XYZ file of C-alpha atoms in Angstrom:
755
model
C 77.936 -10.154 71.054
C 79.027 -6.077 71.256
C 81.496 -4.595 73.387
C 82.380 -1.774 75.247
C 85.353 0.444 73.549
C 87.872 1.281 76.243
C 87.465 4.161 78.222
C 90.761 5.333 76.547
C 89.262 5.373 72.933
C 88.271 7.866 71.089
C 85.047 8.340 68.938
C 85.595 9.326 65.599
C 83.575 12.014 65.956
C 86.020 13.814 68.420
C 88.719 12.406 66.655
C 87.701 14.328 63.378
C 86.721 17.473 65.502
C 89.936 16.932 67.066
C 91.896 16.461 63.760
C 89.640 20.196 62.004
C 90.591 22.091 65.584
C 94.032 21.296 64.768
C 94.011 21.630 61.126
C 91.802 25.701 62.144
C 94.776 26.516 65.182
C 97.564 25.938 62.340
C 95.758 28.105 59.478
C 95.644 30.297 62.222
C 99.302 30.142 63.444
C 100.408 29.974 59.752
C 98.888 33.937 59.571
C 99.354 35.087 62.851
C 102.727 34.407 63.288
C 104.640 35.920 59.674
C 102.138 38.870 60.330
C 104.073 39.709 64.066
C 107.406 38.786 62.380
C 107.124 41.957 59.612
C 105.463 43.651 62.733
C 102.078 43.651 61.043
C 99.810 42.226 64.781
C 100.655 45.220 67.532
C 103.690 43.009 69.086
C 106.145 45.400 67.932
C 104.527 47.093 64.867
C 104.584 50.124 67.726
C 107.820 50.196 68.216
C 108.664 49.717 64.175
C 106.309 53.068 64.011
C 108.062 54.879 65.918
C 111.654 54.043 64.496
C 110.924 54.391 60.559
C 109.134 58.127 61.459
C 112.730 59.563 64.251
C 114.173 57.920 61.559
C 112.227 60.314 58.990
C 112.890 63.059 60.666
C 116.392 62.650 62.420
C 117.832 62.221 58.635
C 115.302 65.794 58.020
C 117.111 67.722 61.273
C 120.661 65.768 59.602
C 120.444 67.525 56.172
C 119.119 71.113 57.404
C 121.194 71.947 60.492
C 124.541 70.406 57.865
C 123.162 72.498 55.252
C 123.222 75.636 57.948
C 126.660 74.724 58.382
C 127.725 74.852 54.873
C 125.876 77.832 54.156
C 127.697 79.212 57.532
C 131.095 78.876 56.274
C 130.011 80.749 52.974
C 128.617 83.319 54.586
C 132.297 83.597 56.135
C 133.975 83.792 53.515
C 131.598 86.343 51.646
C 131.288 88.759 54.948
C 135.674 88.794 54.936
C 135.647 89.650 51.354
C 133.005 92.529 51.779
C 134.709 93.865 54.943
C 137.763 93.626 52.900
C 136.934 95.551 49.921
C 135.090 98.081 52.206
C 138.295 98.527 53.778
C 140.659 99.279 50.904
C 138.071 101.166 49.039
C 137.675 103.555 52.475
C 141.183 103.115 53.234
C 140.131 101.949 56.571
C 142.476 98.828 58.292
C 140.008 96.764 60.903
C 141.954 98.341 64.205
C 141.125 101.314 62.988
C 137.446 100.879 63.136
C 137.218 100.156 67.036
C 136.219 103.424 68.555
C 134.696 104.789 65.316
C 130.329 104.544 64.785
C 131.354 106.078 61.040
C 133.789 102.996 59.744
C 131.458 100.222 61.684
C 127.872 102.319 60.363
C 129.412 101.411 56.817
C 131.008 98.255 57.420
C 127.117 97.056 58.641
C 125.605 98.416 55.273
C 127.644 96.610 53.290
C 127.781 93.253 54.998
C 123.755 93.354 55.059
C 123.109 92.226 51.312
C 125.158 89.380 51.887
C 123.826 88.626 55.574
C 120.168 89.093 53.932
C 121.180 86.613 50.389
C 122.561 83.901 53.006
C 118.911 84.156 55.354
C 117.449 83.708 51.652
C 119.798 80.461 50.808
C 118.922 78.568 54.261
C 116.008 77.611 55.930
C 117.278 78.799 59.174
C 114.962 82.058 60.874
C 117.967 84.354 61.362
C 120.884 85.179 60.764
C 123.951 87.637 62.423
C 127.542 88.485 62.069
C 129.453 89.998 65.514
C 132.663 91.982 64.363
C 135.947 92.093 67.211
C 135.136 96.226 67.560
C 132.862 98.349 69.865
C 131.344 101.760 68.907
C 133.053 102.974 72.236
C 135.415 101.309 73.728
C 135.694 103.828 76.711
C 132.397 102.544 78.662
C 132.424 100.075 81.256
C 132.456 96.747 80.302
C 133.272 97.433 75.651
C 135.592 93.963 76.283
C 132.406 92.519 76.187
C 130.356 94.822 73.891
C 130.922 93.865 69.874
C 129.724 95.411 67.132
C 127.826 93.783 64.517
C 124.773 92.777 62.956
C 121.771 90.448 64.108
C 118.541 89.522 62.093
C 115.260 87.595 61.945
C 112.673 86.545 60.197
C 109.073 87.586 61.099
C 107.872 83.846 59.955
C 109.720 80.688 59.689
C 112.259 80.682 56.591
C 110.989 77.099 55.693
C 112.458 75.300 52.328
C 114.689 78.825 51.744
C 111.820 80.632 50.222
C 112.186 84.250 52.159
C 110.559 86.611 54.365
C 108.142 88.862 53.888
C 109.869 91.789 56.585
C 111.949 90.979 58.993
C 114.060 92.659 62.376
C 116.782 93.707 63.116
C 117.966 92.784 66.616
C 121.365 94.208 66.831
C 123.502 96.357 64.847
C 122.484 100.727 63.574
C 118.842 101.509 64.002
C 119.374 103.771 60.848
C 119.042 100.498 59.071
C 115.504 99.916 59.517
C 112.594 101.552 58.234
C 113.342 101.027 55.170
C 110.606 98.162 53.989
C 112.832 95.586 54.440
C 113.789 95.785 58.930
C 111.987 96.179 61.425
C 113.377 97.360 65.100
C 112.505 94.742 67.656
C 111.595 95.735 70.727
C 113.987 93.557 72.286
C 116.726 95.568 70.281
C 119.736 96.729 71.310
C 123.205 98.468 70.142
C 125.579 95.768 70.877
C 126.393 92.342 70.960
C 127.562 91.142 74.731
C 129.304 87.978 74.534
C 130.312 87.560 77.933
C 130.330 83.494 78.833
C 128.884 83.612 75.543
C 129.650 80.052 74.202
C 129.018 80.886 69.921
C 131.618 84.262 70.628
C 134.485 81.846 72.718
C 134.259 78.386 71.827
C 135.229 79.124 67.932
C 137.686 81.843 68.446
C 139.276 78.992 70.716
C 138.971 76.109 68.161
C 140.881 78.805 66.173
C 143.592 79.445 67.879
C 144.319 76.102 69.202
C 143.486 73.856 65.644
C 145.024 77.227 63.180
C 145.873 74.873 60.500
C 142.132 73.723 60.711
C 139.714 74.920 57.495
C 136.552 76.685 58.288
C 134.443 74.096 57.806
C 135.800 72.657 60.869
C 135.615 75.060 63.109
C 131.912 75.324 62.954
C 130.273 75.187 66.761
C 126.791 74.554 67.015
C 124.909 75.791 70.427
C 121.762 76.000 72.467
C 122.710 79.276 74.142
C 121.023 82.282 72.192
C 123.635 84.501 71.083
C 121.168 87.622 72.460
C 120.273 87.425 76.436
C 117.057 87.773 76.915
C 115.270 87.010 73.746
C 112.432 85.087 74.807
C 112.760 82.222 72.904
C 114.942 79.117 72.035
C 116.805 78.434 69.342
C 119.754 76.481 68.332
C 122.594 78.751 66.871
C 125.673 78.351 64.601
C 128.741 80.532 64.830
C 132.241 80.384 62.421
C 134.992 82.436 62.416
C 135.409 85.048 60.973
C 138.384 85.685 59.207
C 140.542 88.120 57.683
C 142.812 87.889 54.654
C 145.950 86.876 56.393
C 144.246 84.535 58.780
C 143.263 86.981 61.518
C 139.799 86.789 63.620
C 137.214 89.429 62.350
C 134.336 88.351 64.942
C 131.967 85.256 64.105
C 128.855 84.718 62.178
C 125.956 81.711 61.290
C 122.617 81.718 62.026
C 120.242 80.570 64.188
C 117.253 78.028 64.138
C 114.452 79.250 66.563
C 111.416 76.849 68.145
C 108.876 78.185 65.796
C 111.170 76.837 62.724
C 111.880 73.860 64.539
C 107.675 73.014 65.312
C 106.417 74.082 61.558
C 109.535 72.564 60.372
C 109.378 69.022 62.439
C 106.058 67.846 63.226
C 106.131 64.264 64.742
C 102.837 63.361 62.328
C 102.317 59.766 64.368
C 98.700 59.262 63.328
C 98.001 56.995 66.706
C 99.037 59.773 68.561
C 98.003 63.141 68.826
C 100.177 64.512 71.611
C 103.629 62.699 70.312
C 106.379 65.601 70.390
C 110.054 65.533 68.750
C 112.660 67.238 70.127
C 116.410 68.123 69.687
C 118.766 68.291 73.394
C 121.998 67.833 73.764
C 122.793 64.671 75.484
C 124.980 62.457 77.163
C 123.714 58.487 77.047
C 120.439 58.391 77.877
C 120.195 61.738 79.743
C 118.664 64.944 77.761
C 119.150 68.287 78.433
C 115.416 70.036 78.120
C 116.700 73.347 79.431
C 118.221 74.154 75.619
C 116.141 71.729 73.677
C 114.075 72.507 70.895
C 110.540 70.579 70.565
C 107.816 70.036 67.584
C 104.296 68.318 68.052
C 101.416 68.741 70.618
C 102.414 72.319 72.388
C 100.942 71.510 75.532
C 103.035 68.088 76.053
C 105.867 69.456 75.191
C 106.031 72.892 77.264
C 105.411 70.839 80.041
C 108.731 69.160 79.404
C 110.196 71.596 78.942
C 109.872 73.062 82.075
C 111.616 70.101 83.698
C 114.966 70.248 82.821
C 115.777 66.934 82.128
C 114.536 63.749 80.330
C 116.388 60.205 80.936
C 115.942 56.630 79.576
C 115.817 53.682 81.291
C 117.801 51.565 78.067
C 118.703 51.530 75.492
C 116.548 51.652 71.804
C 112.734 51.719 72.623
C 112.214 52.301 76.524
C 110.403 54.207 78.544
C 111.518 57.698 79.775
C 111.155 59.439 83.034
C 111.867 63.260 83.835
C 112.405 64.640 87.739
C 108.767 64.765 88.722
C 107.778 61.227 87.772
C 106.263 62.302 84.375
C 106.530 59.028 81.793
C 107.043 58.777 78.393
C 107.936 56.147 76.033
C 110.164 56.761 73.054
C 113.057 56.612 71.518
C 116.352 58.109 70.517
C 118.700 58.755 67.559
C 122.474 60.665 68.188
C 123.138 63.436 65.484
C 126.345 64.042 64.589
C 126.605 67.987 63.731
C 130.049 68.149 63.636
C 132.467 65.580 61.265
C 135.079 63.506 63.232
C 138.074 65.548 63.065
C 136.144 68.631 63.832
C 137.145 69.912 67.050
C 133.242 69.520 68.123
C 133.033 65.852 67.376
C 132.448 65.165 70.827
C 129.161 67.197 71.354
C 126.217 64.982 72.093
C 123.111 65.672 70.580
C 119.663 63.807 69.905
C 116.860 63.664 68.468
C 113.490 62.260 70.298
C 110.868 60.615 69.890
C 108.642 60.479 73.320
C 104.855 59.603 73.984
C 102.797 59.942 76.874
C 103.226 56.864 78.185
C 99.171 56.448 79.569
C 98.628 57.612 75.358
C 100.751 54.480 74.426
C 99.727 52.318 77.054
C 96.340 52.946 75.589
C 96.666 52.958 72.912
C 99.243 49.132 72.476
C 95.784 48.111 75.021
C 92.918 49.034 72.589
C 94.943 47.113 69.707
C 95.339 43.795 71.596
C 91.756 44.155 72.185
C 90.759 44.790 68.748
C 92.567 41.796 67.487
C 91.984 39.469 70.252
C 88.517 39.982 69.490
C 89.433 39.164 65.361
C 91.516 36.299 67.395
C 88.405 34.637 69.031
C 85.224 35.611 66.775
C 88.305 33.312 64.182
C 88.423 30.704 66.743
C 84.647 30.547 67.514
C 83.685 30.361 63.475
C 86.597 28.003 63.326
C 85.511 25.906 66.146
C 81.857 26.095 65.310
C 82.768 25.222 61.683
C 84.946 22.141 62.843
C 81.536 20.756 65.082
C 78.684 21.305 62.416
C 81.647 19.647 59.291
C 82.159 16.739 61.983
C 78.189 16.171 62.260
C 77.454 16.527 59.038
C 80.594 13.856 57.869
C 80.589 11.237 60.517
C 76.550 10.684 60.539
C 76.508 8.418 57.941
C 79.241 6.403 59.491
C 77.579 6.414 62.850
C 74.977 5.153 61.278
C 75.894 2.559 59.212
C 78.209 1.332 62.077
C 75.379 1.238 64.129
C 73.354 -1.304 62.011
C 76.333 -2.835 61.491
C 76.214 -3.353 65.685
C 72.536 -4.390 64.645
C 73.298 -6.783 62.259
C 70.823 -4.822 60.425
C 72.532 -5.259 56.770
C 69.535 -5.759 54.127
C 69.092 -2.509 52.457
C 71.396 -0.053 54.361
C 71.912 2.776 52.507
C 74.217 5.673 53.363
C 75.645 7.494 50.368
C 79.357 6.431 50.452
C 80.891 4.510 48.596
C 83.046 2.969 50.387
C 80.874 2.450 53.687
C 78.549 0.933 51.113
C 80.553 -1.635 49.554
C 81.043 -2.813 53.135
C 77.854 -3.057 54.142
C 77.872 -5.399 51.437
C 79.990 -7.613 51.855
C 79.375 -8.224 55.369
C 75.783 -9.130 54.188
C 77.336 -12.006 51.685
C 79.533 -13.220 54.075
C 76.844 -13.300 57.541
C 76.159 -16.597 56.532
C 79.571 -18.097 55.864
C 82.331 -19.095 58.933
C 85.956 -17.415 58.676
C 88.521 -19.075 57.131
C 90.475 -20.495 59.456
C 93.720 -18.940 57.968
C 91.916 -15.472 58.660
C 93.485 -16.061 62.858
C 95.810 -18.588 61.974
C 98.434 -15.387 62.501
C 96.834 -15.028 65.335
C 96.740 -18.039 67.108
C 100.173 -18.487 66.852
C 100.894 -15.212 68.026
C 99.460 -16.409 71.749
C 102.216 -18.742 71.820
C 104.694 -15.903 72.295
C 103.144 -14.858 75.175
C 104.893 -15.457 79.262
C 103.035 -17.458 81.257
C 101.554 -14.432 83.561
C 101.004 -12.361 80.222
C 99.077 -16.394 78.817
C 96.962 -16.481 82.670
C 95.790 -12.497 81.505
C 95.186 -13.466 78.303
C 93.342 -16.763 79.618
C 90.693 -14.504 81.760
C 89.885 -11.877 79.263
C 88.702 -14.892 77.126
C 86.195 -15.712 79.977
C 84.863 -11.946 80.503
C 86.889 -11.451 83.960
C 87.729 -8.029 84.856
C 90.493 -6.020 85.177
C 89.889 -5.646 89.182
C 88.616 -9.379 89.137
C 92.564 -9.984 87.973
C 94.436 -7.926 89.896
C 92.658 -8.885 93.019
C 93.504 -13.107 92.068
C 96.699 -12.293 90.823
C 97.651 -9.519 93.734
C 99.026 -7.329 90.980
C 98.950 -4.017 90.859
C 97.465 -1.324 88.861
C 100.133 -0.270 86.780
C 101.644 -3.418 86.492
C 98.336 -4.854 84.962
C 98.417 -2.246 82.246
C 101.973 -2.947 81.336
C 101.825 -6.931 81.396
C 98.300 -5.116 78.651
C 100.809 -3.237 76.746
C 103.208 -6.384 76.285
C 99.608 -8.286 74.897
C 98.399 -5.959 72.807
C 102.254 -5.532 70.924
C 103.085 -9.420 70.884
C 99.119 -10.401 69.251
C 99.824 -7.559 66.791
C 96.565 -5.792 68.036
C 96.259 -2.058 68.706
C 94.072 -2.112 71.892
C 92.219 -4.083 74.411
C 88.770 -4.136 71.764
C 90.800 -5.588 68.584
C 92.133 -7.952 71.295
C 88.515 -8.941 72.463
C 86.979 -9.033 68.896
C 89.531 -11.134 68.208
C 88.675 -14.062 70.647
C 85.094 -13.334 69.536
C 86.124 -14.448 66.212
C 88.424 -17.622 67.743
C 84.785 -18.686 69.472
C 82.787 -18.526 66.221
C 85.390 -19.705 64.550
C 85.462 -23.346 66.112
C 88.926 -23.132 67.398
C 88.100 -21.692 70.631
C 89.063 -25.924 72.844
C 92.279 -25.904 70.884
C 94.087 -21.876 72.259
C 91.615 -20.761 75.329
C 92.106 -22.904 78.196
C 89.064 -23.478 79.978
C 90.518 -23.179 83.660
C 89.000 -21.598 86.297
C 88.856 -17.787 87.024
C 89.925 -16.402 90.046
C 88.259 -17.012 93.080
C 85.414 -14.692 94.644
C 87.722 -12.643 97.021
C 85.788 -11.357 100.736
C 85.349 -7.818 101.482
C 87.854 -8.751 104.194
C 90.770 -10.669 102.585
C 90.147 -7.817 99.645
C 91.278 -4.987 102.746
C 94.141 -7.472 103.561
C 95.306 -7.344 99.607
C 94.754 -3.739 99.234
C 97.157 -3.514 103.134
C 99.773 -5.327 101.324
C 99.201 -3.136 98.017
C 99.679 0.200 100.336
C 102.851 -1.915 102.265
C 104.553 -1.913 98.629
C 104.152 1.173 97.557
C 105.128 2.464 101.009
C 108.575 0.420 100.768
C 109.213 1.131 96.964
C 108.675 4.626 98.132
C 110.729 3.928 101.030
C 112.896 2.326 98.509
C 113.259 5.193 96.044
C 113.812 7.387 98.962
C 117.037 5.870 100.018
C 118.096 5.834 96.376
C 117.916 9.427 96.271
C 119.816 10.043 99.368
C 123.053 7.317 98.729
C 122.801 9.103 95.183
C 122.853 12.725 97.067
C 125.645 11.266 98.850
C 127.352 9.903 95.917
C 127.583 13.561 94.365
C 128.934 14.936 98.160
C 131.617 12.700 97.828
C 132.838 13.543 93.900
C 132.094 16.975 95.231
C 134.601 16.680 98.196
C 136.930 14.957 95.898
C 136.939 17.420 93.082
C 137.558 19.738 95.133
C 140.734 17.704 96.885
C 142.006 17.600 93.686
C 141.788 21.319 93.003
C 143.556 21.659 96.257
C 146.579 19.384 95.208
C 146.388 20.818 91.799
C 146.920 24.210 93.239
C 149.682 23.052 95.648
C 151.296 21.917 92.192
C 151.585 25.486 91.096
C 152.161 27.404 94.010
C 155.573 24.502 94.101
C 156.532 25.480 91.184
C 155.903 29.007 90.812
C 156.589 29.780 94.440
C 159.863 31.050 93.694
C 159.011 33.683 91.467
C 156.288 34.808 93.066
C 158.390 35.991 96.160
C 160.712 37.560 93.746
C 157.851 39.690 92.296
C 157.001 40.815 95.934
C 160.540 41.696 96.889
C 160.898 43.571 93.491
C 157.375 45.613 94.595
C 158.513 46.061 98.230
C 162.387 47.906 97.403
C 160.911 49.684 94.220
C 160.615 52.800 95.507
C 164.403 52.873 96.587
C 165.734 51.391 93.304
C 168.187 53.970 91.303
C 166.468 53.428 87.919
C 162.887 52.372 88.534
C 162.555 52.381 84.410
C 164.652 48.551 84.658
C 162.732 48.118 87.626
C 159.523 48.441 86.925
C 160.427 46.230 83.156
C 161.766 43.583 85.470
C 158.565 43.357 87.259
C 156.258 43.484 84.399
C 158.318 40.915 82.654
C 157.989 38.396 85.424
C 153.968 38.979 85.668
C 153.869 38.481 82.043
C 156.197 35.088 82.624
C 153.895 34.162 85.873
C 150.218 34.412 83.661
C 151.637 32.429 80.905
C 153.550 29.827 83.035
C 149.831 29.463 84.708
C 148.024 28.732 81.592
C 151.368 26.133 80.075
C 149.963 24.861 83.973
C 147.000 24.239 83.293
C 147.056 23.707 79.409
C 149.372 20.678 80.315
C 146.325 19.066 82.464
C 144.138 19.193 79.500
C 146.500 17.990 76.276
C 149.636 16.628 75.872
C 150.800 18.522 73.342
C 151.203 22.574 72.594
C 151.570 24.193 69.238
C 155.036 25.894 68.888
C 153.993 28.588 66.849
C 152.123 29.743 69.832
C 154.943 29.337 71.968
C 156.891 31.411 70.587
C 153.967 34.212 71.033
C 154.495 33.888 74.295
C 158.570 34.237 73.948
C 157.986 37.327 71.691
C 156.118 39.044 74.463
C 158.917 38.601 76.815
C 161.480 39.824 74.656
C 158.993 42.534 73.411
C 159.059 44.211 77.146
C 162.509 43.113 77.536
C 163.109 46.502 74.852
C 161.468 48.634 77.299
C 164.779 47.849 79.611
C 167.114 47.943 76.487
C 167.409 44.907 75.607
C 166.755 44.181 72.181
C 165.349 39.985 70.900
C 166.126 39.014 67.900
C 163.905 35.534 67.877
C 163.407 33.316 64.847
C 161.432 30.664 64.282
C 161.044 27.035 62.297
C 159.562 25.167 64.426
C 155.603 24.720 63.041
C 155.229 21.118 65.093
C 153.196 20.447 68.297
C 155.384 20.300 71.364
C 155.273 17.980 74.191
C 153.866 20.018 76.367
C 156.095 20.088 79.949
C 158.978 20.587 76.915
C 157.410 23.438 76.025
C 156.896 24.386 79.030
C 161.166 23.999 80.399
C 161.259 25.949 76.688
C 160.164 28.964 78.217
C 161.362 28.918 82.032
C 164.755 29.191 80.051
C 163.475 31.899 77.460
C 162.842 33.419 80.225
C 165.839 33.387 82.652
C 167.890 34.549 79.932
C 165.856 36.870 79.187
C 165.456 38.152 82.948
C 169.536 37.937 83.013
C 170.090 40.381 80.243
C 168.028 43.630 82.056
C 170.830 43.506 84.467
C 173.777 43.648 81.688
C 174.603 47.458 80.317
C 172.883 47.591 76.397
C 172.676 43.525 75.854
C 170.975 42.486 72.755
C 169.901 38.868 72.313
C 170.144 36.628 69.088
C 167.826 33.445 69.576
C 166.825 30.638 66.794
C 164.215 28.133 67.455
C 164.757 25.305 65.450
C 164.906 21.950 64.043
C 168.266 19.903 64.156
C 168.448 16.930 62.759
C 166.227 14.822 65.598
C 166.342 17.904 68.112
C 164.418 20.417 68.426
C 166.211 23.234 69.587
C 166.724 27.083 71.317
C 170.006 28.147 70.572
C 170.837 32.115 72.436
C 173.833 34.283 72.179
C 173.857 37.547 74.192
C 176.310 40.303 72.850
C 177.867 40.534 76.696
C 179.266 38.455 79.101
C 177.397 35.383 79.167
C 179.860 34.271 81.962
C 177.735 35.778 85.490
C 174.628 33.557 83.547
C 174.028 31.045 85.546
C 170.686 28.284 84.979
C 168.414 27.727 88.747
C 169.336 24.332 89.855
C 165.663 23.350 89.997
C 165.664 24.175 86.165
C 168.312 22.216 85.661
C 166.536 19.466 87.186
C 164.244 19.287 85.699
C 165.402 19.780 82.342
C 166.956 16.290 82.606
C 163.932 14.500 83.855
C 162.361 15.021 80.217
C 165.413 13.770 78.824
C 167.061 17.442 77.679
C 170.542 18.916 77.554
C 171.865 22.312 78.211
C 175.068 23.951 76.980
C 176.857 26.603 77.512
C 179.544 26.801 74.469
C 182.385 29.414 74.540
C 182.731 31.475 70.618
C 185.708 33.543 71.354
C 186.957 35.457 74.489
C 183.979 37.888 75.382
C 181.144 35.677 73.760
C 179.301 32.148 74.527
C 175.620 30.883 73.396
C 173.226 28.984 75.320
C 171.776 25.982 74.185
C 168.579 24.099 75.639
C 167.828 21.036 73.210
C 164.766 18.262 73.156
C 164.844 15.180 70.861
C 161.853 14.844 68.763
C 160.376 11.854 70.247
C 160.123 10.825 73.738
C 162.376 10.864 76.927
C 165.972 10.101 75.848
C 167.176 6.747 76.738
C 169.706 6.561 80.105
């Protein structure tokens, strides 16, 4: 007899296929997740790539600009030395040079080699010196016209290798034409320093901080010293000082747009339109008006015309221009000045951005590639699983089919275990099974309940589940529950195994001992079945209504609990208000009268003292509802806090604490109330001092206070004294001599004192 498997049972091939698919996905996950974690997949690799490149470029910028700052300080020292030597040799002072072209031109000739040597030693594109002197002090605007030299390379000087020719933009024109310098079309004789930060800022910083070394006075700005020059640059300038510390002018270097763009190429392989920029910033907002750019010319020229670039957040984020142009990237702050420099707060950021369309297209392309690869791997794994499961299970399914048909003679599957099983079955084909093979199963039948026993016998008679449900008036869920319990008690895995055991019992000749021959449930007519179905529906509806009623009761209980908690909170706040009401009234009065008091400082201290007390007092109140003990160390901190505030009113408090145990929290609160009341009283005394000792004496915890003034005017509040007595404490005032009295508050170490 063959039995059909349960509908929920899975064939061996399906089980093996599922196993192989799970194995495939597990191996795939073991590869994909580690790669994603280290950034080898597109979900994060693009951000890591841009971050690494920005870190490299920022470090190079920091190195170049830091080197320029160092060289600017050295240039200042060498120029000052050259000026001093020239003036000593020619016999004039710096003040004599203003208005005397021959002296200024002589100085310029001596300073030119120093400037050229300084330019050769840096990666800068230009060098300058601006002297606090003018050729003609009598013309209009002479106060902002300054003599000096400004020299720029014809090509960017990258790597400190010098340049073949250079332009003279400011200074004596006779210095040009010698094969080293050429006049540029923007040449002028002198600098205009009106509203020029390169001149104003370093000299103002020097005047305000005369003791700072030159290395702390290097100033970087994005405003070019020469108006209308036609190109963007960042400029560092440093004061030029004489031997007495007086200012002679400023000097420094420029790093222009061409120098920056050739030196700091973004070189991000995935984005040929990436832009690296260096600009003044405030948080994630960058000012593009004076920024330097490197990368795609079309993109950064469009960026430069926008004025500002604003990031939507920190780290890797989206950036927007005023015209709505979108970029994706990140920025990093670059420190151009030391922490102790007057210019330490000048914020400059380096940023690496790409057009948002380019970024989204690249990420989408990467995701598509990886998605296709992943799909291919999954498809190959699924196909391999299907093929392998078929090749593995075909001999098994063939053997099982032959076993079910009883064709055991000469069957060979090529699988040793299956062939051995078939051989054993063939050898036992005519032998009855021993009774002890199913003895354990038959003994377990007695464990079934009457209802479960009925269901077991119905299955033995070949009656279907629908007929059993209708005949026993039970629902489908109830029958499934009974089935699970039957399987557990009989030790079988499911209905198929149960039916196999029943068949073995029948073939073993012991059917009459364990299976009764009751009549199966009577066939049910269509009308009766409709009645039963209606009854089942009504039962289900009643169950649903009962569930809804239970939910309603649960919601009602929840509302009651919420109301109860709200009532408890209201009572709790009312109790707190009762305890601190007098202090709150006093606080309001003190604040209202603050404008009319003579000594506002002391009045302010009293208000602060009361505010601190109320804060800690509320904390103690709520802590009392959570715990019964309070650490003495924390109480000492509270009292020290009050003593420190009272010190601003001239009350000097010296508190020593020897208590290291936990106190009953109510007593800790009374100690704190008492300590505050004494300190508040002391703020009304002139030059009061208080010695306080918080310690353990025999079987008591004691707080002793010894004020320096007349203690007779102190009166403890009646409510405080009542609370102390109620808690079993004692308060005493002891006269130590004619002018001195001490206060003492004690509580026993244990509970409330008897009597």
